[in-house]
Short mmCIF file of C-alpha atoms in Angstrom, two decimals:
data_model
loop_
_atom_site.label_atom_id
_atom_site.label_comp_id
_atom_site.label_asym_id
_atom_site.label_seq_id
_atom_site.Cartn_x
_atom_site.Cartn_y
_atom_site.Cartn_z
CA UNK A 20 57.34 47.87 -17.17
CA UNK A 21 54.42 45.73 -17.82
CA UNK A 22 52.79 43.79 -14.92
CA UNK A 23 53.26 40.01 -14.53
CA UNK A 24 49.46 38.12 -15.11
CA UNK A 25 50.01 37.66 -11.30
CA UNK A 26 50.53 41.55 -10.38
CA UNK A 27 47.27 42.09 -13.02
CA UNK A 28 45.12 39.61 -10.41
CA UNK A 29 46.90 41.08 -7.06
CA UNK A 30 46.12 44.32 -8.00
CA UNK A 31 42.42 42.87 -9.14
CA UNK A 32 41.73 41.20 -6.02
CA UNK A 33 42.92 43.89 -3.98
CA UNK A 34 40.87 46.44 -4.74
CA UNK A 35 37.84 43.86 -5.22
CA UNK A 36 38.48 42.78 -1.18
CA UNK A 37 37.81 46.26 -0.55
CA UNK A 38 34.79 47.02 -2.72
CA UNK A 39 33.31 44.51 -1.39
CA UNK A 40 34.44 45.40 2.47
CA UNK A 41 32.90 48.59 1.15
CA UNK A 42 30.16 47.48 -0.30
CA UNK A 43 28.27 46.13 4.35
CA UNK A 44 30.63 47.72 6.44
CA UNK A 45 30.58 51.40 5.51
CA UNK A 46 28.50 52.15 7.70
CA UNK A 47 26.66 54.25 5.43
CA UNK A 48 25.96 50.94 3.31
CA UNK A 49 22.30 50.58 1.59
CA UNK A 50 20.81 49.15 -1.60
CA UNK A 51 22.02 51.99 -3.41
CA UNK A 52 25.32 51.83 -2.40
CA UNK A 53 25.65 48.17 -2.65
CA UNK A 54 24.11 48.67 -6.83
CA UNK A 55 27.35 51.50 -7.09
CA UNK A 56 29.68 48.76 -5.42
CA UNK A 57 28.71 46.00 -7.42
CA UNK A 58 28.99 48.25 -11.49
CA UNK A 59 32.71 49.45 -9.61
CA UNK A 60 33.87 45.77 -9.06
CA UNK A 61 32.26 44.99 -12.61
CA UNK A 62 34.39 47.78 -14.36
CA UNK A 63 37.35 45.48 -13.15
CA UNK A 64 36.29 42.21 -13.94
CA UNK A 65 36.42 43.73 -16.95
CA UNK A 66 39.22 45.56 -17.15
CA UNK A 67 41.11 42.41 -15.46
CA UNK A 68 39.81 40.23 -18.30
CA UNK A 69 41.25 42.48 -21.07
CA UNK A 70 44.20 42.26 -18.72
CA UNK A 71 44.61 38.89 -19.42
CA UNK A 72 45.80 37.95 -22.80
CA UNK A 73 44.28 35.21 -24.77
CA UNK A 74 47.50 32.88 -24.24
CA UNK A 75 46.97 32.61 -20.88
CA UNK A 76 43.44 31.37 -20.88
CA UNK A 77 44.43 27.87 -23.09
CA UNK A 78 41.67 26.08 -22.46
CA UNK A 79 38.37 27.53 -21.58
CA UNK A 80 36.32 27.73 -17.98
CA UNK A 81 32.62 27.32 -19.65
CA UNK A 82 31.84 23.83 -22.11
CA UNK A 83 30.12 24.01 -25.30
CA UNK A 84 27.13 23.02 -24.41
CA UNK A 85 26.81 25.68 -21.58
CA UNK A 86 28.39 28.52 -23.67
CA UNK A 87 25.47 27.52 -26.37
CA UNK A 88 22.85 28.01 -22.58
CA UNK A 89 24.40 31.85 -22.39
CA UNK A 90 24.17 32.81 -25.72
CA UNK A 91 20.38 31.84 -26.36
CA UNK A 92 19.91 33.54 -22.66
CA UNK A 93 21.25 37.07 -23.50
CA UNK A 94 20.03 36.82 -27.22
CA UNK A 95 16.37 35.73 -25.54
CA UNK A 96 16.69 38.47 -23.59
CA UNK A 97 17.78 40.65 -26.23
CA UNK A 98 14.68 40.06 -27.88
CA UNK A 99 12.36 40.08 -24.50
CA UNK A 100 13.34 43.37 -24.24
CA UNK A 101 13.10 44.87 -27.35
CA UNK A 102 9.36 44.38 -26.76
CA UNK A 103 8.86 45.43 -23.76
CA UNK A 104 6.87 48.68 -21.63
CA UNK A 105 9.77 50.02 -21.07
CA UNK A 106 12.93 48.80 -23.69
CA UNK A 107 15.70 50.81 -21.12
CA UNK A 108 14.47 49.09 -17.75
CA UNK A 109 15.16 45.99 -19.05
CA UNK A 110 18.45 46.30 -20.83
CA UNK A 111 19.04 47.56 -17.77
CA UNK A 112 19.02 43.89 -16.15
CA UNK A 113 20.52 42.60 -19.30
CA UNK A 114 22.90 44.73 -18.48
CA UNK A 115 22.94 43.74 -15.17
CA UNK A 116 23.20 39.52 -15.72
CA UNK A 117 25.73 39.88 -18.43
CA UNK A 118 28.03 42.05 -15.75
CA UNK A 119 27.52 39.16 -13.15
CA UNK A 120 28.41 36.18 -15.33
CA UNK A 121 32.16 38.89 -16.35
CA UNK A 122 32.28 39.35 -12.74
CA UNK A 123 32.35 35.96 -11.77
CA UNK A 124 34.76 34.89 -14.95
CA UNK A 125 37.00 37.70 -13.61
CA UNK A 126 36.75 36.05 -10.46
CA UNK A 127 37.30 31.65 -11.98
CA UNK A 128 40.98 33.26 -14.35
CA UNK A 129 41.91 35.07 -11.24
CA UNK A 130 41.86 31.59 -8.95
CA UNK A 131 43.28 30.31 -11.79
CA UNK A 132 46.12 31.76 -11.87
CA UNK A 133 46.24 32.62 -8.54
CA UNK A 134 45.79 29.14 -7.62
CA UNK A 135 45.46 28.59 -3.55
CA UNK A 136 47.23 31.68 -2.86
CA UNK A 137 44.13 33.48 -3.40
CA UNK A 138 41.95 30.64 -1.78
CA UNK A 139 43.65 31.95 1.16
CA UNK A 140 43.18 35.06 0.42
CA UNK A 141 39.58 34.75 -0.45
CA UNK A 142 38.65 32.86 2.91
CA UNK A 143 40.63 35.17 4.82
CA UNK A 144 38.59 38.50 3.37
CA UNK A 145 35.60 36.32 4.56
CA UNK A 146 36.73 35.50 8.48
CA UNK A 147 37.37 38.88 8.23
CA UNK A 148 34.03 40.64 6.96
CA UNK A 149 31.91 37.99 9.30
CA UNK A 150 33.88 39.56 12.19
CA UNK A 151 33.56 43.03 11.50
CA UNK A 152 30.30 42.44 10.73
CA UNK A 153 29.32 40.69 13.56
CA UNK A 154 32.16 43.12 15.99
CA UNK A 155 29.24 45.98 15.46
CA UNK A 156 26.83 43.63 15.89
CA UNK A 157 27.78 42.88 19.65
CA UNK A 158 28.97 46.68 19.73
CA UNK A 159 25.09 47.81 19.06
CA UNK A 160 23.76 44.72 21.02
CA UNK A 161 26.35 46.73 24.04
CA UNK A 162 24.58 50.04 23.40
CA UNK A 163 21.25 48.65 23.54
CA UNK A 164 21.70 47.31 26.47
CA UNK A 165 23.08 50.26 28.65
CA UNK A 166 20.60 52.92 26.28
CA UNK A 167 18.69 52.73 29.32
CA UNK A 168 15.78 52.74 26.67
CA UNK A 169 12.23 50.03 27.77
CA UNK A 170 12.09 48.03 24.56
CA UNK A 171 15.00 46.22 22.64
CA UNK A 172 14.23 46.01 19.00
CA UNK A 173 16.96 43.84 17.94
CA UNK A 174 16.33 44.76 13.77
CA UNK A 175 18.24 47.68 14.93
CA UNK A 176 20.82 46.00 15.59
CA UNK A 177 21.88 44.56 12.16
CA UNK A 178 23.78 47.78 10.22
CA UNK A 179 24.71 48.09 6.80
CA UNK A 180 21.58 46.54 4.71
CA UNK A 181 18.43 48.09 3.85
CA UNK A 182 16.34 44.97 5.01
CA UNK A 183 17.76 42.22 6.91
CA UNK A 184 15.88 40.39 5.25
CA UNK A 185 19.69 40.16 2.38
CA UNK A 186 21.44 41.45 5.45
CA UNK A 187 20.27 37.08 5.79
CA UNK A 188 21.71 36.30 2.93
CA UNK A 189 24.63 37.47 3.24
CA UNK A 190 25.11 34.84 6.42
CA UNK A 191 23.78 32.22 3.84
CA UNK A 192 27.22 32.49 1.48
CA UNK A 193 29.40 33.17 4.47
CA UNK A 194 27.94 30.83 7.21
CA UNK A 195 29.34 28.13 4.58
CA UNK A 196 32.37 29.19 4.31
CA UNK A 197 33.39 30.04 7.94
CA UNK A 198 32.93 26.11 8.22
CA UNK A 199 36.63 25.90 6.45
CA UNK A 200 39.00 26.38 8.65
CA UNK A 201 37.51 23.34 11.07
CA UNK A 202 37.60 21.26 8.91
CA UNK A 203 40.74 21.80 7.44
CA UNK A 204 43.66 19.14 9.18
CA UNK A 205 46.38 21.77 9.24
CA UNK A 206 44.89 24.59 11.16
CA UNK A 207 45.86 25.13 14.19
CA UNK A 208 43.81 24.30 17.69
CA UNK A 209 43.87 28.16 18.83
CA UNK A 210 42.96 29.04 14.90
CA UNK A 211 39.98 26.51 15.03
CA UNK A 212 39.21 27.71 18.44
CA UNK A 213 38.55 31.47 16.78
CA UNK A 214 36.84 30.99 13.98
CA UNK A 215 34.69 28.51 15.73
CA UNK A 216 33.66 31.38 18.48
CA UNK A 217 33.24 33.95 15.29
CA UNK A 218 31.17 30.96 14.35
CA UNK A 219 28.77 31.11 16.99
CA UNK A 220 28.58 34.50 16.86
CA UNK A 221 27.05 34.98 12.91
CA UNK A 222 24.67 31.89 13.67
CA UNK A 223 23.49 34.05 16.54
CA UNK A 224 22.54 36.83 14.11
CA UNK A 225 21.39 34.65 11.89
CA UNK A 226 19.05 33.70 14.50
CA UNK A 227 18.58 36.96 15.79
CA UNK A 228 18.28 38.87 12.77
CA UNK A 229 14.74 36.28 11.84
CA UNK A 230 15.50 35.53 8.60
CA UNK A 231 14.10 32.27 7.77
CA UNK A 232 15.67 32.26 3.78
CA UNK A 233 18.64 31.18 5.86
CA UNK A 234 17.70 28.77 8.39
CA UNK A 235 15.99 26.66 5.19
CA UNK A 236 18.63 27.33 2.86
CA UNK A 237 20.94 25.84 5.70
CA UNK A 238 19.75 22.84 6.58
CA UNK A 239 18.73 22.21 2.96
CA UNK A 240 22.58 22.69 2.23
CA UNK A 241 22.69 20.27 5.19
CA UNK A 242 20.87 16.99 3.76
CA UNK A 243 22.61 17.89 1.18
CA UNK A 244 25.70 17.57 2.46
CA UNK A 245 25.02 14.57 5.03
CA UNK A 246 25.93 12.52 2.48
CA UNK A 247 28.56 14.05 1.11
CA UNK A 248 30.88 11.56 2.81
CA UNK A 249 32.93 11.72 5.82
CA UNK A 250 33.99 16.01 5.62
CA UNK A 251 30.38 16.73 4.95
CA UNK A 252 29.08 15.59 7.70
CA UNK A 253 32.35 17.06 9.77
CA UNK A 254 31.17 19.87 8.66
CA UNK A 255 27.81 19.62 9.99
CA UNK A 256 28.52 18.95 13.09
CA UNK A 257 30.22 21.93 12.87
CA UNK A 258 27.31 24.22 11.77
CA UNK A 259 25.51 22.48 14.26
CA UNK A 260 27.27 22.54 17.23
CA UNK A 261 27.80 26.43 16.47
CA UNK A 262 23.50 26.77 15.87
CA UNK A 263 23.86 24.97 19.54
CA UNK A 264 26.06 27.73 20.57
CA UNK A 265 23.78 30.43 19.36
CA UNK A 266 20.81 29.59 20.76
CA UNK A 267 22.03 29.58 23.63
CA UNK A 268 24.42 32.87 23.21
CA UNK A 269 20.06 34.33 21.84
CA UNK A 270 18.65 32.58 25.05
CA UNK A 271 21.04 33.83 27.82
CA UNK A 272 21.40 37.81 25.99
CA UNK A 273 18.49 37.73 24.72
CA UNK A 274 15.61 36.60 27.39
CA UNK A 275 18.31 35.98 30.23
CA UNK A 276 19.73 39.31 30.50
CA UNK A 277 17.07 41.48 28.88
CA UNK A 278 13.75 39.68 31.16
CA UNK A 279 16.98 40.22 34.41
CA UNK A 280 17.55 44.07 33.31
CA UNK A 281 12.48 44.69 32.38
CA UNK A 282 13.51 45.13 28.44
CA UNK A 283 10.76 44.06 26.28
CA UNK A 284 12.02 42.12 23.13
CA UNK A 285 10.49 43.52 19.92
CA UNK A 286 11.04 41.80 16.83
CA UNK A 287 12.74 38.17 18.81
CA UNK A 288 13.18 35.31 17.00
CA UNK A 289 10.50 33.41 17.99
CA UNK A 290 8.45 35.92 16.16
CA UNK A 291 9.24 33.86 12.94
CA UNK A 292 8.38 30.54 14.06
CA UNK A 293 5.68 30.50 11.56
CA UNK A 294 5.08 29.60 8.00
CA UNK A 295 3.87 32.07 7.35
CA UNK A 296 4.38 33.40 3.84
CA UNK A 297 4.91 37.01 4.69
CA UNK A 298 3.18 38.31 1.56
CA UNK A 299 4.64 36.11 -0.71
CA UNK A 300 1.44 34.54 -1.98
CA UNK A 301 -0.11 37.51 -3.69
CA UNK A 302 3.15 38.23 -5.76
CA UNK A 303 3.86 34.82 -6.77
CA UNK A 304 0.19 34.44 -7.91
CA UNK A 305 0.80 37.79 -9.38
CA UNK A 306 3.42 36.95 -11.29
CA UNK A 307 1.94 32.90 -12.49
CA UNK A 308 -0.58 35.58 -14.36
CA UNK A 309 1.98 37.59 -16.22
CA UNK A 310 3.53 34.33 -17.18
CA UNK A 311 -0.43 33.01 -18.41
CA UNK A 312 -0.73 36.20 -20.26
CA UNK A 313 2.74 36.33 -22.05
CA UNK A 314 4.88 32.64 -21.39
CA UNK A 315 7.57 32.75 -24.71
CA UNK A 316 8.76 36.87 -24.07
CA UNK A 317 7.47 37.12 -20.78
CA UNK A 318 6.67 41.07 -20.06
CA UNK A 319 11.07 41.72 -19.94
CA UNK A 320 13.13 41.83 -17.77
CA UNK A 321 12.79 44.07 -14.50
CA UNK A 322 9.24 44.52 -15.18
CA UNK A 323 7.52 42.51 -13.03
CA UNK A 324 8.35 45.82 -10.97
CA UNK A 325 6.69 47.92 -13.74
CA UNK A 326 3.17 46.39 -12.22
CA UNK A 327 2.87 48.31 -9.38
CA UNK A 328 1.33 45.82 -6.42
CA UNK A 329 1.54 47.04 -2.19
CA UNK A 330 3.57 44.14 -1.66
CA UNK A 331 7.04 44.25 -3.88
CA UNK A 332 8.50 44.61 -6.89
CA UNK A 333 10.49 41.12 -7.42
CA UNK A 334 8.10 38.38 -6.41
CA UNK A 335 10.46 36.91 -4.01
CA UNK A 336 11.50 33.41 -6.29
CA UNK A 337 13.12 32.82 -8.66
CA UNK A 338 12.45 30.27 -11.45
CA UNK A 339 9.05 32.27 -11.24
CA UNK A 340 10.59 36.17 -11.61
CA UNK A 341 12.39 34.56 -14.32
CA UNK A 342 9.72 33.37 -16.37
CA UNK A 343 7.58 35.71 -15.91
CA UNK A 344 9.88 39.02 -16.85
CA UNK A 345 11.98 36.92 -19.23
CA UNK A 346 9.98 34.00 -20.62
CA UNK A 347 9.22 30.32 -20.42
CA UNK A 348 12.04 29.25 -22.36
CA UNK A 349 14.44 31.14 -20.88
CA UNK A 350 13.50 30.71 -17.23
CA UNK A 351 14.19 26.41 -18.77
CA UNK A 352 17.27 27.38 -20.16
CA UNK A 353 18.10 28.75 -16.49
CA UNK A 354 17.16 26.10 -14.42
CA UNK A 355 19.11 23.65 -17.43
CA UNK A 356 22.45 24.90 -17.20
CA UNK A 357 22.72 25.60 -12.97
CA UNK A 358 21.03 21.93 -12.41
CA UNK A 359 23.68 20.91 -14.69
CA UNK A 360 26.65 23.05 -12.94
CA UNK A 361 25.53 21.98 -9.59
CA UNK A 362 25.24 17.74 -11.14
CA UNK A 363 28.89 18.15 -12.56
CA UNK A 364 29.87 19.91 -9.17
CA UNK A 365 27.89 17.11 -7.42
CA UNK A 366 29.99 14.20 -9.20
CA UNK A 367 33.20 16.36 -9.13
CA UNK A 368 32.77 15.62 -4.79
CA UNK A 369 31.66 12.77 -4.54
CA UNK A 370 34.88 10.98 -6.53
CA UNK A 371 36.95 12.76 -4.03
CA UNK A 372 34.15 12.42 -0.63
CA UNK A 373 37.37 10.69 1.39
CA UNK A 374 39.96 14.17 0.05
CA UNK A 375 41.56 16.42 2.58
CA UNK A 376 43.20 18.53 0.21
CA UNK A 377 42.18 22.16 1.03
CA UNK A 378 41.00 22.40 -2.70
CA UNK A 379 38.55 19.86 -2.44
CA UNK A 380 37.18 20.60 1.22
CA UNK A 381 36.44 24.48 0.18
CA UNK A 382 34.52 22.67 -3.27
CA UNK A 383 32.35 21.36 -0.64
CA UNK A 384 32.11 24.49 1.98
CA UNK A 385 31.21 26.11 -1.94
CA UNK A 386 28.92 24.50 -2.53
CA UNK A 387 27.57 24.40 0.22
CA UNK A 388 27.34 27.79 0.00
CA UNK A 389 25.69 27.71 -3.55
CA UNK A 390 22.80 25.06 -2.71
CA UNK A 391 22.03 27.78 0.71
CA UNK A 392 21.38 30.24 -1.30
CA UNK A 393 19.92 28.61 -4.43
CA UNK A 394 16.95 27.66 -1.20
CA UNK A 395 16.88 30.89 -0.49
CA UNK A 396 16.68 32.12 -3.73
CA UNK A 397 13.44 29.90 -3.77
CA UNK A 398 11.49 32.20 -1.64
CA UNK A 399 13.25 35.19 -1.29
CA UNK A 400 15.60 38.02 -4.33
CA UNK A 401 19.20 36.38 -3.91
CA UNK A 402 19.17 37.07 -7.85
CA UNK A 403 17.79 40.87 -7.39
CA UNK A 404 19.75 41.91 -4.36
CA UNK A 405 23.07 43.73 -4.89
CA UNK A 406 25.40 41.97 -2.70
CA UNK A 407 24.05 38.98 -3.29
CA UNK A 408 24.26 39.09 -6.77
CA UNK A 409 27.86 39.81 -6.20
CA UNK A 410 28.52 37.10 -4.24
CA UNK A 411 26.28 34.66 -6.89
CA UNK A 412 28.85 35.19 -8.86
CA UNK A 413 32.25 35.20 -6.70
CA UNK A 414 30.91 31.82 -5.32
CA UNK A 415 30.32 31.05 -8.80
CA UNK A 416 32.78 32.17 -10.91
CA UNK A 417 35.08 30.29 -7.93
CA UNK A 418 33.71 26.96 -8.46
CA UNK A 419 33.92 27.30 -12.82
CA UNK A 420 37.92 27.62 -11.76
CA UNK A 421 37.95 24.53 -9.10
CA UNK A 422 35.99 22.02 -11.76
CA UNK A 423 38.03 19.19 -12.36
CA UNK A 424 36.85 17.81 -15.94
CA UNK A 425 36.64 14.75 -16.81
CA UNK A 426 37.97 14.53 -20.18
CA UNK A 427 40.63 17.91 -21.26
CA UNK A 428 38.74 20.60 -22.82
CA UNK A 429 37.99 22.02 -26.33
CA UNK A 430 40.49 23.92 -27.02
CA UNK A 431 39.74 28.24 -26.48
CA UNK A 432 38.41 29.42 -29.09
CA UNK A 433 39.26 33.24 -29.54
CA UNK A 434 36.11 34.73 -31.45
CA UNK A 435 33.79 34.08 -28.38
CA UNK A 436 36.23 35.28 -26.21
CA UNK A 437 36.14 38.56 -28.52
CA UNK A 438 32.84 38.31 -28.74
CA UNK A 439 32.10 37.79 -24.57
CA UNK A 440 34.31 40.51 -23.87
CA UNK A 441 32.13 42.86 -25.77
CA UNK A 442 28.92 42.40 -24.75
CA UNK A 443 30.11 42.68 -21.46
CA UNK A 444 32.44 45.99 -22.54
CA UNK A 445 29.29 47.57 -23.70
CA UNK A 446 26.98 46.37 -20.55
CA UNK A 447 29.32 47.73 -18.16
CA UNK A 448 28.85 50.09 -20.31
CA UNK A 449 25.21 51.13 -19.78
CA UNK A 450 25.24 49.90 -15.92
CA UNK A 451 27.41 53.39 -15.99
CA UNK A 452 25.04 54.86 -17.62
CA UNK A 453 22.41 54.38 -15.02
CA UNK A 454 24.28 55.25 -12.83
CA UNK A 455 25.34 58.50 -13.48
CA UNK A 456 21.95 58.95 -14.90
CA UNK A 457 19.63 57.98 -11.53
CA UNK A 458 22.77 58.16 -8.81
CA UNK A 459 21.93 62.18 -7.94
CA UNK A 460 18.24 61.64 -7.58
CA UNK A 461 17.77 59.29 -6.15
CA UNK A 462 17.17 60.73 -3.16
CA UNK A 463 14.06 62.87 -5.13
CA UNK A 464 12.59 59.64 -6.26
CA UNK A 465 12.54 58.01 -3.09
CA UNK A 466 11.07 61.26 -1.78
CA UNK A 467 8.36 61.41 -4.57
CA UNK A 468 7.19 57.94 -4.10
CA UNK A 469 7.41 57.60 -0.14
CA UNK A 470 5.43 61.32 -0.86
CA UNK A 471 2.97 59.72 -2.88
CA UNK A 472 0.01 57.72 -0.03
CA UNK A 473 3.33 54.78 -0.32
CA UNK A 474 3.94 53.71 3.21
CA UNK A 475 8.09 52.22 1.99
CA UNK A 476 10.81 51.89 -0.06
CA UNK A 477 10.59 48.05 -2.98
CA UNK A 478 14.00 47.36 -3.83
CA UNK A 479 14.23 46.27 -7.19
CA UNK A 480 17.65 47.89 -9.42
CA UNK A 481 17.44 51.14 -6.98
CA UNK A 482 16.19 51.14 -2.88
CA UNK A 483 12.60 52.95 -5.10
CA UNK A 484 12.57 49.88 -7.35
CA UNK A 485 9.11 50.67 -8.79
CA UNK A 486 10.01 50.90 -12.88
CA UNK A 487 5.77 51.54 -13.51
CA UNK A 488 6.16 55.39 -11.17
CA UNK A 489 7.61 56.76 -13.88
CA UNK A 490 4.30 56.84 -16.58
CA UNK A 491 2.22 58.27 -13.97
#
């Protein structure tokens, strides 16, 4: 018997949530594992998209200008990839961009067909993921305090990510969403108390992790929301209260208790209170030099990693990265599309500024998550890391489904739908090919790279992301 659209949606939701959990909560989780999980979610998204008939999608999820913009970006990426030094890696990055789009569209279709029950399931997923990570962190803290060691390294309390900055990126997406139950007028007092306690611990981890991009992203998100009516100010109030509690917890644990036990603190949060660029200045200049040399088509997607340096395989700045790899016109197109989408969402928020409906409060939290992540992308690799790309696609797709069109959207265009479906299938196929080709040899590649007098790995597509090594 054929499954209904709702049943297919539930299957996709369960599988996607399980993969999201495996991506960050598994004890063996790392960058390469999260990339594999991302590809698996992409496969599921394309299959789910294929299973939803064109008759169900009576209206498009994006308007004509957005469709044209996406087509221009993809075609420009194809042209840039064809002229790149390593076309296969360039096409891999292009395929990754398209797959992220397929994931966003799949979550948008899921929410459109499933309604508010999907919102509840996804928010519950966010709460459970943050709860699991908080328990892992507190458990690691208990072991560290009772280990008998004289030095307590706070970085070692973080697990599931190859770098604490990647952990911070995940927190930038989830900190705003955790506040939703605190805003809902229907939430029971007990639920609010438990969620607030979790939010306090989540802020404790964000403080102890020392990811300045997360602090910056949340600060900018707060500046936006303070002008978005009573709900926005309540969101900011809850975040500030949880931040204060997190600071108190940090002081009690890592200052008072650690001092009482005679433990020396390594990687303290106070050490991160600097204006240092942490080496970003050099890679930003490298990206700028690449833009000046090839402004129109760039060096090719992923090709910042084809010019080896001692710092990173990406410039830690989204606009510079896109411009130096895909070309300035493509970067301008991306900026215009992102600005236009953000402005449209902001318009809906301002129109419903006094609404206390669950969907409007959710839109507010999602907008804060998106603003925070995009702010962090200006100083960090949010658009590079697999888990961050996955959550960015989820948040964008969620907002797409919740968008309120001011004018009736045009009729669905079957030809464009099938063109997008074919493109998504090809993109996922490329990623599967790359995974089958590379996964059995990832350990060998890493050992070879580190053994070549390199002191640390530089993540990009894989943990060892410097593709320039392949031409040596």
